[in-house]
Short mmCIF file of C-alpha atoms and ligand atoms in Angstrom, two decimals:
data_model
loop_
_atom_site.label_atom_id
_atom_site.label_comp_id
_atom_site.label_asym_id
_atom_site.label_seq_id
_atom_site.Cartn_x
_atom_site.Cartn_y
_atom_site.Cartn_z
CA UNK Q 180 122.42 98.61 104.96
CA UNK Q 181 122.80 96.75 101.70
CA UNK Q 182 122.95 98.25 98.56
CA UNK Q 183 120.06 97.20 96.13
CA UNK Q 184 120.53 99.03 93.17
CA UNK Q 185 118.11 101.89 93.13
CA UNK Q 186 116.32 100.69 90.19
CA UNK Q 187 115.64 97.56 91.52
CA UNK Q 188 114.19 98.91 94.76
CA UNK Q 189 112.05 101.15 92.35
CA UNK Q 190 111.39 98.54 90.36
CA UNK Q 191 110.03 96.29 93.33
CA UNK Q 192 108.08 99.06 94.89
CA UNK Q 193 104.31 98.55 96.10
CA UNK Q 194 102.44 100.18 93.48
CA UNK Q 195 99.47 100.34 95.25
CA UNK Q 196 100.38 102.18 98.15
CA UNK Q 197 102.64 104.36 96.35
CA UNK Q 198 99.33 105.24 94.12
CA UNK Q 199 97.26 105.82 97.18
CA UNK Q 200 99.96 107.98 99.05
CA UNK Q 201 100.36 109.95 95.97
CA UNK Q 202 96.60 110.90 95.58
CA UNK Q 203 96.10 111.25 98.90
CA UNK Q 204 98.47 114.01 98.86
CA UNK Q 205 97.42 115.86 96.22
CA UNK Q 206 94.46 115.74 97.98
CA UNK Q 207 95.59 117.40 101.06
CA UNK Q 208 97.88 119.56 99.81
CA UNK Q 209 94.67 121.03 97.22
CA UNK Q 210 92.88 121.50 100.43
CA UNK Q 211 95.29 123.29 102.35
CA UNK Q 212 95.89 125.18 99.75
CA UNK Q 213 92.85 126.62 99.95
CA UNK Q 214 92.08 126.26 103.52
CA UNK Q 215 95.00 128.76 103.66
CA UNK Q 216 94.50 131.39 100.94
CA UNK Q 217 90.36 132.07 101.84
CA UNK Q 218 92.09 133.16 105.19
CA UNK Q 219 94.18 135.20 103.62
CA UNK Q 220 97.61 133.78 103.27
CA UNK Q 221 100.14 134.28 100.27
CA UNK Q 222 102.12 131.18 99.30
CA UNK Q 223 105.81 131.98 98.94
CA UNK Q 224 108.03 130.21 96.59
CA UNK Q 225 110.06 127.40 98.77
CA UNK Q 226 113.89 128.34 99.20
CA UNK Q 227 116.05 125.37 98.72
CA UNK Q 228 119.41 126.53 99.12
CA UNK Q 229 120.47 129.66 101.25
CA UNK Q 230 123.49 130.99 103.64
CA UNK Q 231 121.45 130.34 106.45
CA UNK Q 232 119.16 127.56 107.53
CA UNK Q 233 117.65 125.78 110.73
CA UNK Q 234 120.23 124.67 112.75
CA UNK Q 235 117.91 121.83 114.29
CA UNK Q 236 118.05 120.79 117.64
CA UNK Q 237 119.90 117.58 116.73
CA UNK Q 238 122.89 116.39 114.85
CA UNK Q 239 122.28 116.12 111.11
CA UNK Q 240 125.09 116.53 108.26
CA UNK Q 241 124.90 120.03 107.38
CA UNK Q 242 126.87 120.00 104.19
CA UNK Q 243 127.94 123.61 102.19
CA UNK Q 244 128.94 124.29 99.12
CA UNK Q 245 130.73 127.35 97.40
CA UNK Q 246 127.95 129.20 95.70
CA UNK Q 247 129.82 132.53 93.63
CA UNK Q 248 132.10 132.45 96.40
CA UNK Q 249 130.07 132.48 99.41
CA UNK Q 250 129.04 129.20 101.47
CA UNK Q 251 125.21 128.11 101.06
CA UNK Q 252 124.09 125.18 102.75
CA UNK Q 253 120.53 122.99 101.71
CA UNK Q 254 117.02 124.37 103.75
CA UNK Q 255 116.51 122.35 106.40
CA UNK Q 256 113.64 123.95 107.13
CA UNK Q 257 112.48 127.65 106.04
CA UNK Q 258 112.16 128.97 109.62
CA UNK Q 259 114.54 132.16 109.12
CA UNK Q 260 112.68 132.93 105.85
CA UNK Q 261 109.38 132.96 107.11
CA UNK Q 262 110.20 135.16 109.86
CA UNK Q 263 111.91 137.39 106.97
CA UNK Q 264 109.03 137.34 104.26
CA UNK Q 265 106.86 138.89 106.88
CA UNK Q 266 109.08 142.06 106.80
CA UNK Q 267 106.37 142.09 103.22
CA UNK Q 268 103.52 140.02 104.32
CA UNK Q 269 100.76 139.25 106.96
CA UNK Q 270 100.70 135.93 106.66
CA UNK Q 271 102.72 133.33 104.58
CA UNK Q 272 103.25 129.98 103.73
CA UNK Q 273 105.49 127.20 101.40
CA UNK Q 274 105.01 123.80 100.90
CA UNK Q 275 108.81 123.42 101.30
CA UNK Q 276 111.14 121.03 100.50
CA UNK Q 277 113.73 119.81 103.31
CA UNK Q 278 116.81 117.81 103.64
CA UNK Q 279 117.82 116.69 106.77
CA UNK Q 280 120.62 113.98 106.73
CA UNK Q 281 119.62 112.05 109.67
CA UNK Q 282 121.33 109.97 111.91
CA UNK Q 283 121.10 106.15 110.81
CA UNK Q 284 119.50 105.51 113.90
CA UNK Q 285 116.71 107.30 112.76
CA UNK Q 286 116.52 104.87 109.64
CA UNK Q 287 113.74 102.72 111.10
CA UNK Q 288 111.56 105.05 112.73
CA UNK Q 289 108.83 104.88 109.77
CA UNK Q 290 108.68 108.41 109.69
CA UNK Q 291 111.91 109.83 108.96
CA UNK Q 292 113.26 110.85 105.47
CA UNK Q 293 116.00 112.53 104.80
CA UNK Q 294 114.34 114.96 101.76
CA UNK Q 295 110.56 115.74 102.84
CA UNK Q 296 108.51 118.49 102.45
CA UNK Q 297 106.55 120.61 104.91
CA UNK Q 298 103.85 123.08 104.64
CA UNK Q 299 105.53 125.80 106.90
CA UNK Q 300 103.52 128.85 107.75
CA UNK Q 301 104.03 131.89 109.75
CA UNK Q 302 101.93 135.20 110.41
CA UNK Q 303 102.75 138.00 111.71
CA UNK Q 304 101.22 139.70 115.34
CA UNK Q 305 99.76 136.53 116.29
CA UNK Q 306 100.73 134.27 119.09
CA UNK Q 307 100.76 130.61 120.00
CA UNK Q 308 96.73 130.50 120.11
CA UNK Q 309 96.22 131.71 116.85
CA UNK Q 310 98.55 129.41 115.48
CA UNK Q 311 97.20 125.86 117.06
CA UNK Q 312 93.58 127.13 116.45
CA UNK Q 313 94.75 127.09 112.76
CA UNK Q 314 96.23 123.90 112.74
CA UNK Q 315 93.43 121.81 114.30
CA UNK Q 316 90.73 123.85 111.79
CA UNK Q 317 93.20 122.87 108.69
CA UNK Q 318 93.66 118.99 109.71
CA UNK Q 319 90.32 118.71 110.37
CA UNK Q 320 89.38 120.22 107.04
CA UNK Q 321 91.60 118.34 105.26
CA UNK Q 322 90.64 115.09 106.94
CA UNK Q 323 87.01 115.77 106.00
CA UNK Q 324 88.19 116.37 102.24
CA UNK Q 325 89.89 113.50 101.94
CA UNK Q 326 87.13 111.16 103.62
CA UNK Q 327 84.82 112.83 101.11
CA UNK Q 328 87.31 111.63 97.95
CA UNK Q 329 87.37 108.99 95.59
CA UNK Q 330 90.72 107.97 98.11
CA UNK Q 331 88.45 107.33 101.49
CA UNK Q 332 88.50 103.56 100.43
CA UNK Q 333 92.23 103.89 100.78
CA UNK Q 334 92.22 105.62 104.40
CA UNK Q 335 92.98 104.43 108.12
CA UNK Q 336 89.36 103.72 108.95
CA UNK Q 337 89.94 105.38 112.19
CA UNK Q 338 90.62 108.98 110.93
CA UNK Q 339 87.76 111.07 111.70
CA UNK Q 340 87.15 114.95 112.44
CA UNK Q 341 88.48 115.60 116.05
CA UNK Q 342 86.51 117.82 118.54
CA UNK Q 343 88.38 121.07 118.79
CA UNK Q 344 90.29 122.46 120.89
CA UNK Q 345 92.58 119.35 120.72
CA UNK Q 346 93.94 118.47 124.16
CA UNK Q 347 96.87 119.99 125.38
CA UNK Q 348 99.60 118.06 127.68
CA UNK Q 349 102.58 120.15 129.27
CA UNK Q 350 105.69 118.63 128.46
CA UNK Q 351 107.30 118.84 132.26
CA UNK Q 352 103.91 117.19 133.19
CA UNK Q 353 104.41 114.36 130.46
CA UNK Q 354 108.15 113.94 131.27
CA UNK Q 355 107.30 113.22 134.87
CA UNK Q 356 104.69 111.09 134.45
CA UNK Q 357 105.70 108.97 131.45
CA UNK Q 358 109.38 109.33 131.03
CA UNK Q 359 111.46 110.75 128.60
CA UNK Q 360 110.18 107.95 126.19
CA UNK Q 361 106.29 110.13 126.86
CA UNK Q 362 105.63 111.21 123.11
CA UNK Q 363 105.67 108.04 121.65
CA UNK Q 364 103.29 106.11 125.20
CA UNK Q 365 101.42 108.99 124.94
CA UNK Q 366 100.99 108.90 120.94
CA UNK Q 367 100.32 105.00 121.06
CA UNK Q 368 97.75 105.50 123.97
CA UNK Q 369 95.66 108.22 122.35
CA UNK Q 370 93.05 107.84 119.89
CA UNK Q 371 92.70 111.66 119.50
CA UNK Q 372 95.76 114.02 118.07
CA UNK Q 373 97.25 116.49 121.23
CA UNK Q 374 99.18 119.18 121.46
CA UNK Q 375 102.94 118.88 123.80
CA UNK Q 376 103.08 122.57 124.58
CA UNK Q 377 105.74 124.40 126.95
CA UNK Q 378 108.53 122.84 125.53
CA UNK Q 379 112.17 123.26 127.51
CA UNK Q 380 114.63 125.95 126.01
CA UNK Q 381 117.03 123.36 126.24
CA UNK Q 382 114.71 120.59 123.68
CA UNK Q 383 114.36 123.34 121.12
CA UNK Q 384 116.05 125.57 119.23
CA UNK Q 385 116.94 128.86 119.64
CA UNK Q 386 114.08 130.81 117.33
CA UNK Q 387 111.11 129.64 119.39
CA UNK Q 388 110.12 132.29 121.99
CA UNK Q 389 110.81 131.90 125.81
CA UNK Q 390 108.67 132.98 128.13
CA UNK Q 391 108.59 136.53 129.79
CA UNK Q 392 107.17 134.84 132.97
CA UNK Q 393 108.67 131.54 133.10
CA UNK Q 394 112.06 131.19 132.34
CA UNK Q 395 113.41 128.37 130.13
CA UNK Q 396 110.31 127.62 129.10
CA UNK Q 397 108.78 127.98 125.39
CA UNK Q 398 106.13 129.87 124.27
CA UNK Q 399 105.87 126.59 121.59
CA UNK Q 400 104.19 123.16 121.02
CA UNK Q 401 104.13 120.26 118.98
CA UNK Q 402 101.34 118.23 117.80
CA UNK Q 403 100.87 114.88 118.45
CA UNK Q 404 99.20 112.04 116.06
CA UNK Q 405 97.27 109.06 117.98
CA UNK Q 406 97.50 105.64 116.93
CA UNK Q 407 101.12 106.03 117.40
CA UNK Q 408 102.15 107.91 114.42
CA UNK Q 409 104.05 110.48 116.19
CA UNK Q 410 105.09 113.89 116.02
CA UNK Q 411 102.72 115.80 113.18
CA UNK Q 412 103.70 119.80 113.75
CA UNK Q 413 105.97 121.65 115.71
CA UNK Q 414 105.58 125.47 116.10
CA UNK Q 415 105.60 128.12 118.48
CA UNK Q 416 106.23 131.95 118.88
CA UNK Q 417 109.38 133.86 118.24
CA UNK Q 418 112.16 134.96 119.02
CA UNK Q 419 112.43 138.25 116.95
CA UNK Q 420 115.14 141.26 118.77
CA UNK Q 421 118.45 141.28 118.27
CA UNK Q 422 119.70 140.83 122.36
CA UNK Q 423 117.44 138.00 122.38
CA UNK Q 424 118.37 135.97 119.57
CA UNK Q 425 122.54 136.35 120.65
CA UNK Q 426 121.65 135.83 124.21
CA UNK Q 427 119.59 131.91 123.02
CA UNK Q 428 122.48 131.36 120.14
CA UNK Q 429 125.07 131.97 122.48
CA UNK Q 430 123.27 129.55 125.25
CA UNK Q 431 122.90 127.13 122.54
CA UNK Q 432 126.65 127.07 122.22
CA UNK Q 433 126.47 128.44 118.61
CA UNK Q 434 128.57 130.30 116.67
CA UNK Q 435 127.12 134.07 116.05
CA UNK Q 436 129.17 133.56 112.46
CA UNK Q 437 126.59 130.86 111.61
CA UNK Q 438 123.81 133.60 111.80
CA UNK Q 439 125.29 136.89 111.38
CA UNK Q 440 122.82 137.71 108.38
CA UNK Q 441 119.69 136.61 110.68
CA UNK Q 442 121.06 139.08 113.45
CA UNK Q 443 121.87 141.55 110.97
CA UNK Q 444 118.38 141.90 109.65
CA UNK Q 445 116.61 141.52 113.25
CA UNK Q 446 118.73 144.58 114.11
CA UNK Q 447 116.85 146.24 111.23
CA UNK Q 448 113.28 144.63 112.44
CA UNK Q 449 111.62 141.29 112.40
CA UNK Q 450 108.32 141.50 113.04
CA UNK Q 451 106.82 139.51 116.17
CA UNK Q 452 105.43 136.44 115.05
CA UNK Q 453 103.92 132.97 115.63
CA UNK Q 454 103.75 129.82 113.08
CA UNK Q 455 104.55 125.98 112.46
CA UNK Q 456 104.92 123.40 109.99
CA UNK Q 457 103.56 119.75 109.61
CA UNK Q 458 105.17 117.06 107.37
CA UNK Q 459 102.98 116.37 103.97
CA UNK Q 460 104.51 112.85 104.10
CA UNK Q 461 103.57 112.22 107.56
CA UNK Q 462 100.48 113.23 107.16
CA UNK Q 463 99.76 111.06 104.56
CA UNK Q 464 101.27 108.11 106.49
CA UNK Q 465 98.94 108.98 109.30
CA UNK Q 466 95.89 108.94 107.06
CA UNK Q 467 96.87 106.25 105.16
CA UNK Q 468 97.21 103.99 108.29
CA UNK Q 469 100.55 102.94 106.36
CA UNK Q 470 103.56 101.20 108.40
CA UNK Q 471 106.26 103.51 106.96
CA UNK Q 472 106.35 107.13 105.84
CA UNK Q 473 108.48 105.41 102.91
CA UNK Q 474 105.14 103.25 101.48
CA UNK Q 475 103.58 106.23 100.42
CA UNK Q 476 106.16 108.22 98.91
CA UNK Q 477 107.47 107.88 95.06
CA UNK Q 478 110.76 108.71 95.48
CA UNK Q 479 111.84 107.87 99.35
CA UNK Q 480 115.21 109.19 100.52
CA UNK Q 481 115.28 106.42 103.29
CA UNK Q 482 117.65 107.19 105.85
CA UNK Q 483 121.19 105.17 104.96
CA UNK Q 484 119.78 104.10 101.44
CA UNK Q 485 121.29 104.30 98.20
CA UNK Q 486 117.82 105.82 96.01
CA UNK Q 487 117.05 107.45 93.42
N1 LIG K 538 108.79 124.42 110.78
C1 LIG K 538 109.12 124.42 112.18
C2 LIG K 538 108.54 125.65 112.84
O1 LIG K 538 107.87 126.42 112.19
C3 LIG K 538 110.59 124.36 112.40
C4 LIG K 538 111.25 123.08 111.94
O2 LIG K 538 110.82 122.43 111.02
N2 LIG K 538 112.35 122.71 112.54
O3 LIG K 538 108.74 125.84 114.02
#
């Protein structure tokens, strides 16, 4: 890609959109806010750098830096650390900031960024249910909050409040009848968000539970935007004993090394637990009705762009 300076590309941005993205996340992040704490979740601080981190289920630059001594790498998501803060809590959840250095292919998807921020939740005891019953209650909620703010002039007109439970598809059942293309025909074809649940040990990464009674499948999901927009939450149950976790890294083809500390402390005790986390810029994008997640976002880290 060429190089406009950054200050140009700042300088040429649509203010508009930029205004309307902004708002409309403050918006939704107010009302998540409190959607979550009246049920009794504790927001933890985000935790931006860290010896361990997701290792994703595809390639991104992962690089580490000498921190005192020792090598810390940048979150790409918080999953080890929610599973860890519930060792003190019930329930818990960050609006955390991620940086995932994507592949350029990924550069024109409209909703990838390489520094985004998700709200990423986990509580302990509960399983999969619990977890997407939550979701659809907060979207919802935060849908209606927005359509009732001085932003609804600014919104998709086709958002609306979706009748719960969402629909649910089975990923082998998608993949046969739609290809391995099926999230984004499926996403393009629906006018309703749905859930992608069952997802293949081999499409995920190690944390998310597998099945006691149906092996190499996922006790997980993902939810699905209509109109197109894509992938809004992934989530599922997890993995929490220490045979488990080295039995799926090792699968995986992982080093143990990577994740010594996260096997450590789950042969001390992680609880059992089940959570997710959905992309604040996404969201917005999807409300919004806007092209690219990069419209509504001040500061974009485009995928293969020099920004600010
Ligand atoms: N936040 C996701 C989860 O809770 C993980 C991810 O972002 N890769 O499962």
């Amino acid at each position: 890609m060429a190089d406009t300076s950054p200050i140009d590309y700042f300088f040429q941005r649509n203010r508009e959109m930029i205004a309307a993205g902004t708002r409309v996340n403050t918006v939704i992040r107010g009302r998540m806010k409190r959607y979550l704490d009246s049920r009794g979740f504790l927001e933890i601080n985000p935790v931006i750098i860290s010896p361990i981190s997701d290792p994703l289920n595809h390639p991104v630059d992962d690089p580490t830096f000498s921190y005192y001594g020792h090598q810390y790498r940048l979150t790409k998501s918080m999953i080890f650390h929610k599973q860890l803060a519930l060792i003190h809590f019930d329930k818990i959840y960050s609006f955390s900031p991620n940086i995932r250095i994507e592949p350029l292919e990924r550069k024109n998807t409209g909703r990838h960024l390489a520094e985004f921020t998700q709200l990423d939740l986990e509580v302990k005891g509960k399983g999969r249910e619990f977890v997407m019953d939550l979701a659809e209650g907060m979207i919802n909620d935060s849908i209606a909050s927005v359509r009732a703010s001085a932003e609804h002039d600014k919104l998709n007109p086709h958002i609306r409040e979706y009748s719960r439970p969402f629909r649910r598809v089975k990923y082998v059942d998608a993949l046969s009848k739609h290809g391995k293309n099926f999230e984004s025909i499926l996403s393009s074809e629906a006018n309703e968000p749905f859930w992608v649940i069952d997802i293949p040990l081999e499409e995920r990464e190690f944390y998310d539970r597998e099945k006691d009674d149906e092996k190499g499948v996922l006790m997980d999901m993902d939810l699905i935007y209509p109109y197109g927009y894509g992938e809004a939450i992934s989530g599922g149950e997890r993995e929490y004993e220490y045979e488990r976790i080295l039995s799926r890294i090792e699968k995986k083809g992982q080093r143990r090394e990577d994740f010594a500390l996260l096997l450590e402390a789950s042969k001390r005790g992680i609880p059992p637990s089940a959570g997710f986390g959905i992309g604040i810029e996404r969201f917005v994008r999807f409300l919004t009705g806007s092209e690219s997640i990069s419209d509504v976002v001040l500061f974009p880290k485009e995928i293969g762009r020099f920004v600010l």
